[in-house]
Coordinates of C-alpha atoms and ligand atoms in Angstrom, one line a residue:
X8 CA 49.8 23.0 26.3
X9 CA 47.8 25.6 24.5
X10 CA 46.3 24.3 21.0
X11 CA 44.7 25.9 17.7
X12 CA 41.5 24.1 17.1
X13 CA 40.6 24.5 13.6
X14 CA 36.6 23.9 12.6
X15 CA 36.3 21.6 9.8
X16 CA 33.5 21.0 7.6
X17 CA 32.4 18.4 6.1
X18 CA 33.6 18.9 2.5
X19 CA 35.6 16.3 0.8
X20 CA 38.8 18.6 2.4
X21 CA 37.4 18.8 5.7
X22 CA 37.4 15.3 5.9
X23 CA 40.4 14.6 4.2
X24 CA 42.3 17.1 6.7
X25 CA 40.4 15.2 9.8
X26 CA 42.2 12.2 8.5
X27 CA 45.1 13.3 7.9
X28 CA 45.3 14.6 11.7
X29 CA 43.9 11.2 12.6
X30 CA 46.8 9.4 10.8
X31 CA 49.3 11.6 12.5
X32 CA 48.8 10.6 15.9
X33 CA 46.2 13.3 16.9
X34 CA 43.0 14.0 18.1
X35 CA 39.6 15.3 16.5
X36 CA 36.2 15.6 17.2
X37 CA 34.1 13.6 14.9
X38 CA 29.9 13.6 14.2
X39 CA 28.2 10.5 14.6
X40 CA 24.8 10.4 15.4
X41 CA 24.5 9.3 18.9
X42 CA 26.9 12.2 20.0
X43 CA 30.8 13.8 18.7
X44 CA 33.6 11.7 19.7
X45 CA 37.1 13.0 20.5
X46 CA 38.5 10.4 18.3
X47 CA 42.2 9.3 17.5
X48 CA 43.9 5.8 16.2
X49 CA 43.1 3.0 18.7
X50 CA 45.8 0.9 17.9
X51 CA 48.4 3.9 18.8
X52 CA 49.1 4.2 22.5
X53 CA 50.4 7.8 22.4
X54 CA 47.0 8.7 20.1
X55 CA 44.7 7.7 23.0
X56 CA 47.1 9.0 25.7
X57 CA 45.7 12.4 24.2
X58 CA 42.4 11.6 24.2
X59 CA 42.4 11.0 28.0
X60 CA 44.4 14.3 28.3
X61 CA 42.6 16.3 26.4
X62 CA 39.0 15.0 28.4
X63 CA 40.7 14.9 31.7
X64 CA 39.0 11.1 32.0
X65 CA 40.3 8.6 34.7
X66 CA 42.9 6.2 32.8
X67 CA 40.8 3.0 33.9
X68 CA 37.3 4.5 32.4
X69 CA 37.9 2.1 28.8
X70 CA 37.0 3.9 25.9
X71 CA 35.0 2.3 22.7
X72 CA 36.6 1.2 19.4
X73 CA 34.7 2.4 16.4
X74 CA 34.6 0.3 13.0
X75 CA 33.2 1.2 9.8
X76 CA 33.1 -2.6 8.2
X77 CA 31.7 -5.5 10.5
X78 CA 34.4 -7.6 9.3
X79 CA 36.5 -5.8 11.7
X80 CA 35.2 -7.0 14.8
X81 CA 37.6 -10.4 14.5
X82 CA 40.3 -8.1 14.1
X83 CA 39.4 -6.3 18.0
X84 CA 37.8 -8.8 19.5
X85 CA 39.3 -12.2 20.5
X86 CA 35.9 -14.4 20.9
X87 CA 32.9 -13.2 18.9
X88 CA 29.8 -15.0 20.3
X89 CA 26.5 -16.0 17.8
X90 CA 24.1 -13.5 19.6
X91 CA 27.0 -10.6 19.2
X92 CA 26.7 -11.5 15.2
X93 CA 23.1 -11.1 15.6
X94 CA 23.0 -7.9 17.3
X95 CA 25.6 -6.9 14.7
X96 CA 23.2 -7.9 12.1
X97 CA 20.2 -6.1 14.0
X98 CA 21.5 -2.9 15.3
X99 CA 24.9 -1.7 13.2
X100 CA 25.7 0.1 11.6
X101 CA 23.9 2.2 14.3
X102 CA 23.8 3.8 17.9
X103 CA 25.0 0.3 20.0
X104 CA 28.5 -0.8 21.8
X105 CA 29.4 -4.3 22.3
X106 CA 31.4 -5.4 24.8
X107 CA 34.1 -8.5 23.9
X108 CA 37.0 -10.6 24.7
X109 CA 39.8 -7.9 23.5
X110 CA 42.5 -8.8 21.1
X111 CA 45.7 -8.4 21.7
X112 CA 46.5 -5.6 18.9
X113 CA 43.9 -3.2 21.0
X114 CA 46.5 -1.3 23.8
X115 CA 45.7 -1.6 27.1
X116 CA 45.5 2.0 27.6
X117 CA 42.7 2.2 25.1
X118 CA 40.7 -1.0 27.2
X119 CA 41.4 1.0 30.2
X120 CA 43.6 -1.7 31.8
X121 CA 40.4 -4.3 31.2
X122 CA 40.3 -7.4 29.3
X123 CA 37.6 -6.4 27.4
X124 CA 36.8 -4.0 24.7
X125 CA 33.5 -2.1 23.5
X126 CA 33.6 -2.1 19.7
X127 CA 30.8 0.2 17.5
X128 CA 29.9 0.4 13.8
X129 CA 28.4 4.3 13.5
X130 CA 25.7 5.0 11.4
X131 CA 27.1 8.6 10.5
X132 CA 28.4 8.7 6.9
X133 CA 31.0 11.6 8.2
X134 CA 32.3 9.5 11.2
X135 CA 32.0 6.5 8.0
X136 CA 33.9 7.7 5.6
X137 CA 36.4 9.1 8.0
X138 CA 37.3 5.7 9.5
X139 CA 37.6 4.5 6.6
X140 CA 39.8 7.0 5.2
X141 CA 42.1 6.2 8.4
X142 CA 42.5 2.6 7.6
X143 CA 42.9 1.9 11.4
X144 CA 39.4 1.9 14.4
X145 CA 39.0 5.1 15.5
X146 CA 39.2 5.1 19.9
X147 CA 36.1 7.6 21.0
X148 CA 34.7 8.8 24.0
X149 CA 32.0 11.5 24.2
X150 CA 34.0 15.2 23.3
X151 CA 32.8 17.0 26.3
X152 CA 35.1 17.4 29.1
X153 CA 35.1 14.4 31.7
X154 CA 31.8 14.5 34.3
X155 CA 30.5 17.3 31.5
X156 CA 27.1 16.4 29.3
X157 CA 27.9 14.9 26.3
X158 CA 28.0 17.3 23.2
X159 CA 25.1 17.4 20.5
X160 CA 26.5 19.6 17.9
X161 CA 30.1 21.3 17.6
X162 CA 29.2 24.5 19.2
X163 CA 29.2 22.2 22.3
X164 CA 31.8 20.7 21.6
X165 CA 34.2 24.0 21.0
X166 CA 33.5 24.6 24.5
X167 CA 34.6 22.4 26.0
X168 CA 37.4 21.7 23.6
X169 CA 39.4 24.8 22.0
X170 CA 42.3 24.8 22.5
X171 CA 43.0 21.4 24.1
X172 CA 42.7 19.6 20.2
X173 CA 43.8 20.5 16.7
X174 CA 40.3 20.0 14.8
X175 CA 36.8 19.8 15.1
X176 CA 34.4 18.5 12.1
X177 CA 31.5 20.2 12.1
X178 CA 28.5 17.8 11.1
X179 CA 25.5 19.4 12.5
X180 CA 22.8 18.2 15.3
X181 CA 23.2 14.6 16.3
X182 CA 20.4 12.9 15.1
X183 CA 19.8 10.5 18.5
X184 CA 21.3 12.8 20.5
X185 CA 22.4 10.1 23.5
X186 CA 25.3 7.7 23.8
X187 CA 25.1 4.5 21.9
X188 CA 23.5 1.3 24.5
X189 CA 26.3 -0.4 25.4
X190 CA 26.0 -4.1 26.1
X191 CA 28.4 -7.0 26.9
X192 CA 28.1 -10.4 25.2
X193 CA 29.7 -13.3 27.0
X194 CA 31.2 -16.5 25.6
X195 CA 27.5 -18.2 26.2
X196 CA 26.1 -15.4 24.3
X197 CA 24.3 -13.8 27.6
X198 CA 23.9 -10.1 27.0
X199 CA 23.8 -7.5 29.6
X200 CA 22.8 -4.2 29.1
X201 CA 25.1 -1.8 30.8
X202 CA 24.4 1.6 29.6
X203 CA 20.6 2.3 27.5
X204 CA 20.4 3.9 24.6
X205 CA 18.4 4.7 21.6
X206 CA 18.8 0.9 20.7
X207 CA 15.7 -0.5 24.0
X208 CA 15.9 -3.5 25.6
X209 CA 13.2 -4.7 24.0
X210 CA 14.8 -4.2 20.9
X211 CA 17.9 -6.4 22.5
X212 CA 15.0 -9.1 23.8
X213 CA 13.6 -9.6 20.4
X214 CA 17.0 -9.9 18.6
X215 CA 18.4 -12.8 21.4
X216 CA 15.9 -14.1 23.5
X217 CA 14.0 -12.6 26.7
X218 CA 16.0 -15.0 28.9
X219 CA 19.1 -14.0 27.2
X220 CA 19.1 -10.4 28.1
X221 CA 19.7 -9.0 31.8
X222 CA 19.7 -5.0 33.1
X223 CA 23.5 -4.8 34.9
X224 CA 23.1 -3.2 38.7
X225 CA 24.1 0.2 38.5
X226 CA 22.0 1.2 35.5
X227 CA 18.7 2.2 37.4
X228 CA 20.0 2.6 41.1
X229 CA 23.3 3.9 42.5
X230 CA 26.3 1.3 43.3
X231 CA 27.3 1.1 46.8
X232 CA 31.0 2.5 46.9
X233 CA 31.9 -1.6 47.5
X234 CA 30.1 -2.6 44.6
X235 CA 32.1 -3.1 41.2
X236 CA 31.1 -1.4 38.6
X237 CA 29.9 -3.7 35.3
X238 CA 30.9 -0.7 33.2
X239 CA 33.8 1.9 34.8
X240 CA 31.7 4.6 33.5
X241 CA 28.8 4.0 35.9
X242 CA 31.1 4.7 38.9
X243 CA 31.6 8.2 37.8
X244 CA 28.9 10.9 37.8
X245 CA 28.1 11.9 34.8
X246 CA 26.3 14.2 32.4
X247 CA 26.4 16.7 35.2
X248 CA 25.7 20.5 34.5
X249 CA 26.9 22.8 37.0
X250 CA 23.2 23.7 37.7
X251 CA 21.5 21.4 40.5
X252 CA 19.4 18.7 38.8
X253 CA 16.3 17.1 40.6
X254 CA 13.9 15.0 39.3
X255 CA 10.5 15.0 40.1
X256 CA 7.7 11.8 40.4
X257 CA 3.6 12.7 41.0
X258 CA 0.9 13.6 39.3
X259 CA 1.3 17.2 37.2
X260 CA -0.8 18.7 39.3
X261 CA 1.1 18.0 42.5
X262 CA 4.4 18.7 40.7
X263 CA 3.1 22.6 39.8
X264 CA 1.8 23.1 43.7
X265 CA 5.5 21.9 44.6
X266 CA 7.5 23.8 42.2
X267 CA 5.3 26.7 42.7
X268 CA 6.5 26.3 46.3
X269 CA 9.9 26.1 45.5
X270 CA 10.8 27.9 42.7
X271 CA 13.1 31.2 42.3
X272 CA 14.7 33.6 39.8
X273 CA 17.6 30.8 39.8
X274 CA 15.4 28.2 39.3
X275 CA 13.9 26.9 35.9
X276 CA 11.4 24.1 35.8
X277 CA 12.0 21.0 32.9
X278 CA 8.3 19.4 31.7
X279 CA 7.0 17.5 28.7
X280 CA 5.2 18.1 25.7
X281 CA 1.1 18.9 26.0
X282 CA 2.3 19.9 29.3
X283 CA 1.3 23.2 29.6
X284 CA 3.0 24.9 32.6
X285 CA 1.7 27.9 34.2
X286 CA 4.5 29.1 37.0
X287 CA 5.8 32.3 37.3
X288 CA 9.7 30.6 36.8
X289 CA 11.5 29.7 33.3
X290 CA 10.5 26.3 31.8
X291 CA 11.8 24.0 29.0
X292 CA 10.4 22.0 26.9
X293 CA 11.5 18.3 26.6
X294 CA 8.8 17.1 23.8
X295 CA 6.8 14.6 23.7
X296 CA 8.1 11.4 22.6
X297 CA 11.4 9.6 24.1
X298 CA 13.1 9.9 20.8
X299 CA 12.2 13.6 20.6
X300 CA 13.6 14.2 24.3
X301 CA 16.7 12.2 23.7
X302 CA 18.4 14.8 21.2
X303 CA 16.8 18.1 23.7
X304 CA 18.0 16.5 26.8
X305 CA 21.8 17.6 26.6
X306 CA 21.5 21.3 25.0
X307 CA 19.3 21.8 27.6
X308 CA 21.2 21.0 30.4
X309 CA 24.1 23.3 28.1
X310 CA 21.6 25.8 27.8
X311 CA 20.4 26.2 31.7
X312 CA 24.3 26.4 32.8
X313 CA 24.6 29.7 30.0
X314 CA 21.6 30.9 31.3
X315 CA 23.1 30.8 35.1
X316 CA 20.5 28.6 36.5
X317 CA 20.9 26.8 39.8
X318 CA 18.2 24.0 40.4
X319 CA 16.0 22.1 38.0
X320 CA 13.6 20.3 38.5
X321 CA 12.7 18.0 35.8
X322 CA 9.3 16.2 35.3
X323 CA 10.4 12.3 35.9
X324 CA 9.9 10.9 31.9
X325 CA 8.3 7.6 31.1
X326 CA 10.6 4.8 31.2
X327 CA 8.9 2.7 28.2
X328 CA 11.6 2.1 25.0
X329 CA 14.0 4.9 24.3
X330 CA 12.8 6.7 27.7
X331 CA 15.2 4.0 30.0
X332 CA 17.7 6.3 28.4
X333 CA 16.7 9.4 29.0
X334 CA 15.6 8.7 32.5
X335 CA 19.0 7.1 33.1
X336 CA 20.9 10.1 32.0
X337 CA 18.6 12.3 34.1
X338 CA 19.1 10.0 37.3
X339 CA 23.0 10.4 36.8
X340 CA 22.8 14.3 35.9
X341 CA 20.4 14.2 39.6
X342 CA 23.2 12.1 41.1
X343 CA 20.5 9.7 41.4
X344 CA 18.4 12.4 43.6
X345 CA 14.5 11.9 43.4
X346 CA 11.6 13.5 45.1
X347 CA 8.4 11.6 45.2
X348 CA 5.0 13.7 45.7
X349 CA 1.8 12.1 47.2
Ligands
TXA500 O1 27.5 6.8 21.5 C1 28.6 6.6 22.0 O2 28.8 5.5 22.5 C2 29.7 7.7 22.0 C3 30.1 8.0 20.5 C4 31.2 8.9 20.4 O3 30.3 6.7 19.9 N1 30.8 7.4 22.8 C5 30.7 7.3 24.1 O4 31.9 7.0 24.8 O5 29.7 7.6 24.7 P1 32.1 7.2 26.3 O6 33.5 6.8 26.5 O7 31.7 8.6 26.7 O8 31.2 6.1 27.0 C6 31.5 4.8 26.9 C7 31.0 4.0 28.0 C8 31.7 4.3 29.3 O9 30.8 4.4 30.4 C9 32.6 3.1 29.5 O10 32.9 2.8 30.9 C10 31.9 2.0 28.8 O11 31.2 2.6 27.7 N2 32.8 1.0 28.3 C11 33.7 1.1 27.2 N3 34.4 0.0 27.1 C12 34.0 -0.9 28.0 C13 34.4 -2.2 28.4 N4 35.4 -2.8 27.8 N5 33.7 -2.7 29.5 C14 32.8 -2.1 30.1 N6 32.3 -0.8 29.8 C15 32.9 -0.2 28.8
MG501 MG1 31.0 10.1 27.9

């Protein structure tokens, strides 16, 4: 079913409206500042039955309960381990997901049929004040279309979205610019890291303990189709742009011989800060620092698919800190391809 999407802003009204939407079962894409969320009430089975519509997402890929008081997390979770209150403490309100022991008041359509539930305090005020508003936890994926790249800003997002929900709230650039790190704490307070983020696992280290923390298979490498998946959402590819994506390893100088090799008119190559790249094909800048390439890396896989391109081939990034992130979205928008140069 066709649907008017409305875009809000974030004016007292626009946010006001947003909630009221919220509170009447719908959907709407909210700011926060890892990237929008199609959000609707967590608690309200039909509500998230729309979100998985309107995304097309597989009904066992779980989606994450947002919060906007820490308080809550004894409401949604059933068992809240010591090192979960310290990563609380640490890290929220801000750009990390726990995984927990689900309560019983959280659907199961919401969990995606799991035990289990990722819960997140936003930084955002916008995505803030707009739970709170609601009164209930706000259910959120990503807003792009399922297997798309997660939207940025709410151009992106209106894309993929018109028509499919009433509203979108229009807060600006995303200031991290990559899904939250999402991380499961079990009843002995081990923590694994399933999906990195802007929060690092060194950051995670210092908060719990080295031997606490452990990198969950699937993160780095691709899962056999017989393995199980920590996370559902590392089964599915993800982040993809319609353009083919393959990333790079060697010096720079070997990378230029080889792109100059292979490059076209449908080809555009993806480098990194002082980099300075002489080829006779379209480049993008990345930046320089891991933070600065989280919030580019998206728009520009957006912005090649406008532009009708058909390979990229991406300079691999560092992996230090925030770059684990960027290097593991860039593995999954590769479908995990990688050529090494000697
Ligand atoms: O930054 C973010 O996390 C954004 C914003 C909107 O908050 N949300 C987001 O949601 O990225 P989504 O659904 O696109 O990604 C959530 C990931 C998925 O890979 C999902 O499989 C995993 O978290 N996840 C959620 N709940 C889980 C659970 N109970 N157990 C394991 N993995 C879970
Ligand atoms: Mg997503």
């Amino acid at each position: 079913m066709e649907i008017s999407t409305r875009l809000l802003d974030t004016s007292n009204q626009g946010i006001d409206y947003a909630a009221k939407l919220l509170t009447q079962g719908e959907v709407v894409a909210i700011p926060t500042e890892t990237v929008y969320g199609l959000a609707a009430n967590a608690l309200d089975e039909n509500a998230v039955k729309k979100i998985f519509e309107a995304k097309g997402r597989p009904a066992d890929n779980p989606l994450i309960v947002h919060i906007a008081e820490f308080e809550d997390i004894y409401k949604y979770a059933k068992i809240v381990p010591e090192n979960a209150v310290k990563l609380a403490n640490m890290f929220w309100c801000g750009p990390m997901t726990m995984v927990l022991p689900k309560a019983d008041i959280i659907p199961s359509i919401t969990s995606g049929g799991l035990d289990t539930v990722g819960i997140r305090m936003p930084s955002n005020p916008i995505a803030r004040s707009i739970i709170k508003k609601c009164g209930f936890p706000l259910a959120a994926p990503s807003a792009n279309l399922s297997g798309s790249p997660s939207p940025t800003n709410a151009d992106h997002v209106a894309r993929d979205m018109v028509n499919r929900i009433p509203a979108i709230v229009d807060g600006g650039d995303c200031s991290v610019g990559l899904e939250s790190t999402v991380v499961s704490v079990d009843e002995y307070g081990k923590v694994c890291l399933l999906r990195p983020g802007y929060v690092t696992l060194d950051n995670l280290k210092k908060a719990v303990g080295e031997d606490n923390v452990t990198i969950a298979k699937g993160v780095m490498e691709e899962l056999d189709s017989s393995e199980k998946a920590l996370s559902p959402g590392m089964k599915y590819k993800h982040y993809s742009p319609k353009a083919d994506v393959v990333i790079i390893k060697g010096e720079y100088s070997a990378f230029v011989d080889y792109v100059k090799q292979n490059c076209d008119n449908n080809t555009a190559v993806v480098i990194f800060g002082e980099e300075e790249c002489v080829l006779p094909c379209r480049h993008f800048n990345l930046g320089m620092t891991a933070e600065e390439q989280a919030t580019r890396l998206f728009a520009i896989l957006r912005m090649a698919d406008d532009i009708g391109i058909e390979k990229l081939y991406f300079r691999a990034p560092c992996t230090d800190g925030v770059g684990l992130a960027v290097y593991n979205r860039l593995l999954r928008a590769a479908g995990f391809e990688v050529t090494t140069l000697d």
